[in-house]
Amino acid sequence: MPLGAKAESTTPAPSQGGGKEQRVTKQRRAVSAALDELDDFVSTQELYRILQNQGVSVSLATAYRILQSLADEGLVDVLRNGDGEAVYRRCAVTGHHHHLLCRNCGKAVEVEAPAVETWAARTAAEHGFTEVAHTVEIFGLCPDCTGLRAAGKL
């Protein structure tokens, strides 16, 4: 290690998927803490700007890697927004769920959809598919943005 360099913690992060354990670095802790403070989905670029504004030294490439790692471990949800960009959020619901996502402000609501689960299982079985997975994301305007649109402010 070069003179004056700081060693980072190498405490393994818990892995839910039984995969490779991740080092808990200062950058990983900062990304995780920033996600804990956000209510809505955020792109890597947006999270990177937040971290930079907080004075956290993390490269954009590192932010991408950390977010992907957290998603792989099931610690954050990832979905594609209306522009096809990956966005991330720490979700309160630990089981399988879906999202309503506002196209204007990015507000997200977690929803369980038993009818969707039944439909997906039935459709897969009808076509002989096994070990299926699915995601359903519904995009629209949240009540606040709907009100702004109705008032001509959006």
PDB file of C-alpha atoms in Angstrom:
ATOM      1  CA  MET A   1       0.000   0.000   0.000  1.00  0.00           C
ATOM      2  CA  PRO A   2       1.431   3.422  -0.908  1.00  0.00           C
ATOM      3  CA  LEU A   3       2.541   5.661   1.911  1.00  0.00           C
ATOM      4  CA  GLY A   4      -0.363   7.704   3.248  1.00  0.00           C
ATOM      5  CA  ALA A   5      -3.017   5.525   1.575  1.00  0.00           C
ATOM      6  CA  LYS A   6      -6.035   4.596   3.639  1.00  0.00           C
ATOM      7  CA  ALA A   7      -7.120   0.988   3.878  1.00  0.00           C
ATOM      8  CA  GLU A   8     -10.787   0.324   3.212  1.00  0.00           C
ATOM      9  CA  SER A   9     -12.885  -2.067   5.218  1.00  0.00           C
ATOM     10  CA  THR A  10     -13.123  -5.504   3.678  1.00  0.00           C
ATOM     11  CA  THR A  11     -15.995  -6.713   5.804  1.00  0.00           C
ATOM     12  CA  PRO A  12     -18.119  -8.863   3.512  1.00  0.00           C
ATOM     13  CA  ALA A  13     -21.620  -7.618   2.858  1.00  0.00           C
ATOM     14  CA  PRO A  14     -24.405 -10.099   3.464  1.00  0.00           C
ATOM     15  CA  SER A  15     -25.428 -11.795   0.265  1.00  0.00           C
ATOM     16  CA  GLN A  16     -29.016 -12.901  -0.184  1.00  0.00           C
ATOM     17  CA  GLY A  17     -28.466 -14.779  -3.387  1.00  0.00           C
ATOM     18  CA  GLY A  18     -25.610 -16.953  -2.185  1.00  0.00           C
ATOM     19  CA  GLY A  19     -23.367 -15.240  -4.710  1.00  0.00           C
ATOM     20  CA  LYS A  20     -20.068 -13.475  -4.359  1.00  0.00           C
ATOM     21  CA  GLU A  21     -19.702 -11.471  -1.156  1.00  0.00           C
ATOM     22  CA  GLN A  22     -19.006  -7.790  -1.681  1.00  0.00           C
ATOM     23  CA  ARG A  23     -16.487  -5.659   0.183  1.00  0.00           C
ATOM     24  CA  VAL A  24     -18.092  -2.952   2.264  1.00  0.00           C
ATOM     25  CA  THR A  25     -16.134   0.074   1.101  1.00  0.00           C
ATOM     26  CA  LYS A  26     -16.563   3.727   2.007  1.00  0.00           C
ATOM     27  CA  GLN A  27     -18.127   4.279  -1.424  1.00  0.00           C
ATOM     28  CA  ARG A  28     -20.565   1.375  -1.025  1.00  0.00           C
ATOM     29  CA  ARG A  29     -21.640   2.700   2.381  1.00  0.00           C
ATOM     30  CA  ALA A  30     -22.129   6.202   0.900  1.00  0.00           C
ATOM     31  CA  VAL A  31     -24.242   4.891  -2.010  1.00  0.00           C
ATOM     32  CA  SER A  32     -26.307   2.786   0.375  1.00  0.00           C
ATOM     33  CA  ALA A  33     -26.821   5.703   2.779  1.00  0.00           C
ATOM     34  CA  ALA A  34     -27.868   8.005  -0.067  1.00  0.00           C
ATOM     35  CA  LEU A  35     -30.428   5.442  -1.263  1.00  0.00           C
ATOM     36  CA  ASP A  36     -31.791   5.182   2.279  1.00  0.00           C
ATOM     37  CA  GLU A  37     -32.555   8.927   2.198  1.00  0.00           C
ATOM     38  CA  LEU A  38     -34.442   8.848  -1.120  1.00  0.00           C
ATOM     39  CA  ASP A  39     -38.133   8.029  -1.464  1.00  0.00           C
ATOM     40  CA  ASP A  40     -38.271   7.659  -5.234  1.00  0.00           C
ATOM     41  CA  PHE A  41     -36.311   5.867  -7.924  1.00  0.00           C
ATOM     42  CA  VAL A  42     -33.062   7.505  -8.984  1.00  0.00           C
ATOM     43  CA  SER A  43     -30.788   7.012 -11.979  1.00  0.00           C
ATOM     44  CA  THR A  44     -27.092   6.359 -11.491  1.00  0.00           C
ATOM     45  CA  GLN A  45     -26.323   9.809 -12.917  1.00  0.00           C
ATOM     46  CA  GLU A  46     -28.719  11.471 -10.456  1.00  0.00           C
ATOM     47  CA  LEU A  47     -27.289   9.510  -7.529  1.00  0.00           C
ATOM     48  CA  TYR A  48     -23.761  10.391  -8.651  1.00  0.00           C
ATOM     49  CA  ARG A  49     -24.677  14.121  -8.614  1.00  0.00           C
ATOM     50  CA  ILE A  50     -26.193  13.754  -5.134  1.00  0.00           C
ATOM     51  CA  LEU A  51     -23.030  12.088  -3.857  1.00  0.00           C
ATOM     52  CA  GLN A  52     -20.813  14.745  -5.461  1.00  0.00           C
ATOM     53  CA  ASN A  53     -22.911  17.497  -3.834  1.00  0.00           C
ATOM     54  CA  GLN A  54     -22.405  15.751  -0.480  1.00  0.00           C
ATOM     55  CA  GLY A  55     -18.647  15.754  -1.051  1.00  0.00           C
ATOM     56  CA  VAL A  56     -18.440  11.975  -1.461  1.00  0.00           C
ATOM     57  CA  SER A  57     -15.564  10.878  -3.652  1.00  0.00           C
ATOM     58  CA  VAL A  58     -16.920   8.151  -5.917  1.00  0.00           C
ATOM     59  CA  SER A  59     -16.523   7.746  -9.661  1.00  0.00           C
ATOM     60  CA  LEU A  60     -19.525   7.322 -11.935  1.00  0.00           C
ATOM     61  CA  ALA A  61     -18.245   3.869 -12.955  1.00  0.00           C
ATOM     62  CA  THR A  62     -18.018   2.841  -9.299  1.00  0.00           C
ATOM     63  CA  ALA A  63     -21.547   4.106  -8.661  1.00  0.00           C
ATOM     64  CA  TYR A  64     -22.785   1.960 -11.588  1.00  0.00           C
ATOM     65  CA  ARG A  65     -20.984  -1.119 -10.231  1.00  0.00           C
ATOM     66  CA  ILE A  66     -22.264  -0.621  -6.682  1.00  0.00           C
ATOM     67  CA  LEU A  67     -25.870  -0.116  -7.791  1.00  0.00           C
ATOM     68  CA  GLN A  68     -25.736  -3.216  -9.990  1.00  0.00           C
ATOM     69  CA  SER A  69     -24.249  -5.195  -7.109  1.00  0.00           C
ATOM     70  CA  LEU A  70     -26.996  -4.009  -4.732  1.00  0.00           C
ATOM     71  CA  ALA A  71     -29.615  -4.961  -7.332  1.00  0.00           C
ATOM     72  CA  ASP A  72     -28.024  -8.391  -7.853  1.00  0.00           C
ATOM     73  CA  GLU A  73     -28.165  -8.954  -4.081  1.00  0.00           C
ATOM     74  CA  GLY A  74     -31.834  -7.969  -3.951  1.00  0.00           C
ATOM     75  CA  LEU A  75     -31.100  -4.947  -1.770  1.00  0.00           C
ATOM     76  CA  VAL A  76     -32.577  -2.442  -4.241  1.00  0.00           C
ATOM     77  CA  ASP A  77     -35.213  -2.584  -6.936  1.00  0.00           C
ATOM     78  CA  VAL A  78     -34.204  -1.667 -10.454  1.00  0.00           C
ATOM     79  CA  LEU A  79     -36.524  -0.868 -13.309  1.00  0.00           C
ATOM     80  CA  ARG A  80     -36.451   1.004 -16.600  1.00  0.00           C
ATOM     81  CA  ASN A  81     -38.104   4.398 -16.630  1.00  0.00           C
ATOM     82  CA  GLY A  82     -40.119   5.758 -19.560  1.00  0.00           C
ATOM     83  CA  ASP A  83     -36.872   6.675 -21.347  1.00  0.00           C
ATOM     84  CA  GLY A  84     -35.447   3.163 -20.918  1.00  0.00           C
ATOM     85  CA  GLU A  85     -32.906   4.302 -18.317  1.00  0.00           C
ATOM     86  CA  ALA A  86     -32.251   2.032 -15.317  1.00  0.00           C
ATOM     87  CA  VAL A  87     -33.413   3.580 -12.038  1.00  0.00           C
ATOM     88  CA  TYR A  88     -32.886   2.256  -8.523  1.00  0.00           C
ATOM     89  CA  ARG A  89     -34.593   2.485  -5.157  1.00  0.00           C
ATOM     90  CA  ARG A  90     -34.401   0.845  -1.776  1.00  0.00           C
ATOM     91  CA  CYS A  91     -37.827  -0.741  -1.431  1.00  0.00           C
ATOM     92  CA  ALA A  92     -39.754  -1.291   1.762  1.00  0.00           C
ATOM     93  CA  VAL A  93     -41.470  -4.411   0.424  1.00  0.00           C
ATOM     94  CA  THR A  94     -39.166  -7.415   0.512  1.00  0.00           C
ATOM     95  CA  GLY A  95     -41.329  -9.827  -1.472  1.00  0.00           C
ATOM     96  CA  HIS A  96     -42.233  -9.784  -5.139  1.00  0.00           C
ATOM     97  CA  HIS A  97     -44.092  -6.602  -6.037  1.00  0.00           C
ATOM     98  CA  HIS A  98     -44.678  -4.105  -8.812  1.00  0.00           C
ATOM     99  CA  HIS A  99     -44.621  -0.324  -9.136  1.00  0.00           C
ATOM    100  CA  LEU A 100     -46.752   2.579 -10.239  1.00  0.00           C
ATOM    101  CA  LEU A 101     -44.322   5.244 -11.478  1.00  0.00           C
ATOM    102  CA  CYS A 102     -45.130   8.892 -12.235  1.00  0.00           C
ATOM    103  CA  ARG A 103     -43.798   9.937 -15.651  1.00  0.00           C
ATOM    104  CA  ASN A 104     -43.453  13.528 -14.483  1.00  0.00           C
ATOM    105  CA  CYS A 105     -42.016  13.610 -10.958  1.00  0.00           C
ATOM    106  CA  GLY A 106     -40.757  10.034 -10.570  1.00  0.00           C
ATOM    107  CA  LYS A 107     -42.904   9.229  -7.524  1.00  0.00           C
ATOM    108  CA  ALA A 108     -43.226   5.468  -7.077  1.00  0.00           C
ATOM    109  CA  VAL A 109     -45.843   3.408  -5.297  1.00  0.00           C
ATOM    110  CA  GLU A 110     -45.218  -0.249  -4.498  1.00  0.00           C
ATOM    111  CA  VAL A 111     -48.165  -2.510  -5.232  1.00  0.00           C
ATOM    112  CA  GLU A 112     -48.921  -6.175  -4.890  1.00  0.00           C
ATOM    113  CA  ALA A 113     -50.931  -7.577  -7.764  1.00  0.00           C
ATOM    114  CA  PRO A 114     -52.233 -11.099  -7.106  1.00  0.00           C
ATOM    115  CA  ALA A 115     -54.271 -11.041 -10.330  1.00  0.00           C
ATOM    116  CA  VAL A 116     -51.075 -10.341 -12.307  1.00  0.00           C
ATOM    117  CA  GLU A 117     -49.312 -13.217 -10.541  1.00  0.00           C
ATOM    118  CA  THR A 118     -52.147 -15.597 -11.421  1.00  0.00           C
ATOM    119  CA  TRP A 119     -52.243 -14.400 -15.035  1.00  0.00           C
ATOM    120  CA  ALA A 120     -48.456 -14.709 -15.440  1.00  0.00           C
ATOM    121  CA  ALA A 121     -48.382 -18.255 -14.031  1.00  0.00           C
ATOM    122  CA  ARG A 122     -51.352 -19.366 -16.149  1.00  0.00           C
ATOM    123  CA  THR A 123     -49.958 -17.803 -19.339  1.00  0.00           C
ATOM    124  CA  ALA A 124     -46.542 -19.378 -18.806  1.00  0.00           C
ATOM    125  CA  ALA A 125     -48.066 -22.802 -18.116  1.00  0.00           C
ATOM    126  CA  GLU A 126     -50.291 -22.585 -21.205  1.00  0.00           C
ATOM    127  CA  HIS A 127     -47.165 -22.176 -23.296  1.00  0.00           C
ATOM    128  CA  GLY A 128     -45.096 -24.782 -21.456  1.00  0.00           C
ATOM    129  CA  PHE A 129     -42.745 -22.292 -19.800  1.00  0.00           C
ATOM    130  CA  THR A 130     -41.207 -23.070 -16.414  1.00  0.00           C
ATOM    131  CA  GLU A 131     -39.024 -21.130 -13.973  1.00  0.00           C
ATOM    132  CA  VAL A 132     -40.582 -17.887 -15.168  1.00  0.00           C
ATOM    133  CA  ALA A 133     -40.077 -14.413 -13.777  1.00  0.00           C
ATOM    134  CA  HIS A 134     -41.748 -11.154 -14.679  1.00  0.00           C
ATOM    135  CA  THR A 135     -41.855  -7.461 -13.932  1.00  0.00           C
ATOM    136  CA  VAL A 136     -44.811  -5.150 -14.317  1.00  0.00           C
ATOM    137  CA  GLU A 137     -44.310  -1.430 -14.067  1.00  0.00           C
ATOM    138  CA  ILE A 138     -47.219   0.948 -14.647  1.00  0.00           C
ATOM    139  CA  PHE A 139     -46.388   4.486 -15.784  1.00  0.00           C
ATOM    140  CA  GLY A 140     -48.770   7.410 -15.471  1.00  0.00           C
ATOM    141  CA  LEU A 141     -49.261  10.672 -13.598  1.00  0.00           C
ATOM    142  CA  CYS A 142     -49.482  10.665  -9.811  1.00  0.00           C
ATOM    143  CA  PRO A 143     -52.385  12.550  -8.154  1.00  0.00           C
ATOM    144  CA  ASP A 144     -50.226  15.661  -7.550  1.00  0.00           C
ATOM    145  CA  CYS A 145     -49.056  15.844 -11.177  1.00  0.00           C
ATOM    146  CA  THR A 146     -52.593  15.138 -12.401  1.00  0.00           C
ATOM    147  CA  GLY A 147     -53.744  18.150 -10.381  1.00  0.00           C
ATOM    148  CA  LEU A 148     -50.962  20.301 -11.835  1.00  0.00           C
ATOM    149  CA  ARG A 149     -51.940  19.241 -15.350  1.00  0.00           C
ATOM    150  CA  ALA A 150     -55.604  20.014 -14.694  1.00  0.00           C
ATOM    151  CA  ALA A 151     -54.597  23.477 -13.418  1.00  0.00           C
ATOM    152  CA  GLY A 152     -52.498  24.048 -16.554  1.00  0.00           C
ATOM    153  CA  LYS A 153     -49.247  24.127 -14.584  1.00  0.00           C
ATOM    154  CA  LEU A 154     -47.768  21.007 -16.167  1.00  0.00           C
TER     155      LEU A 154
END
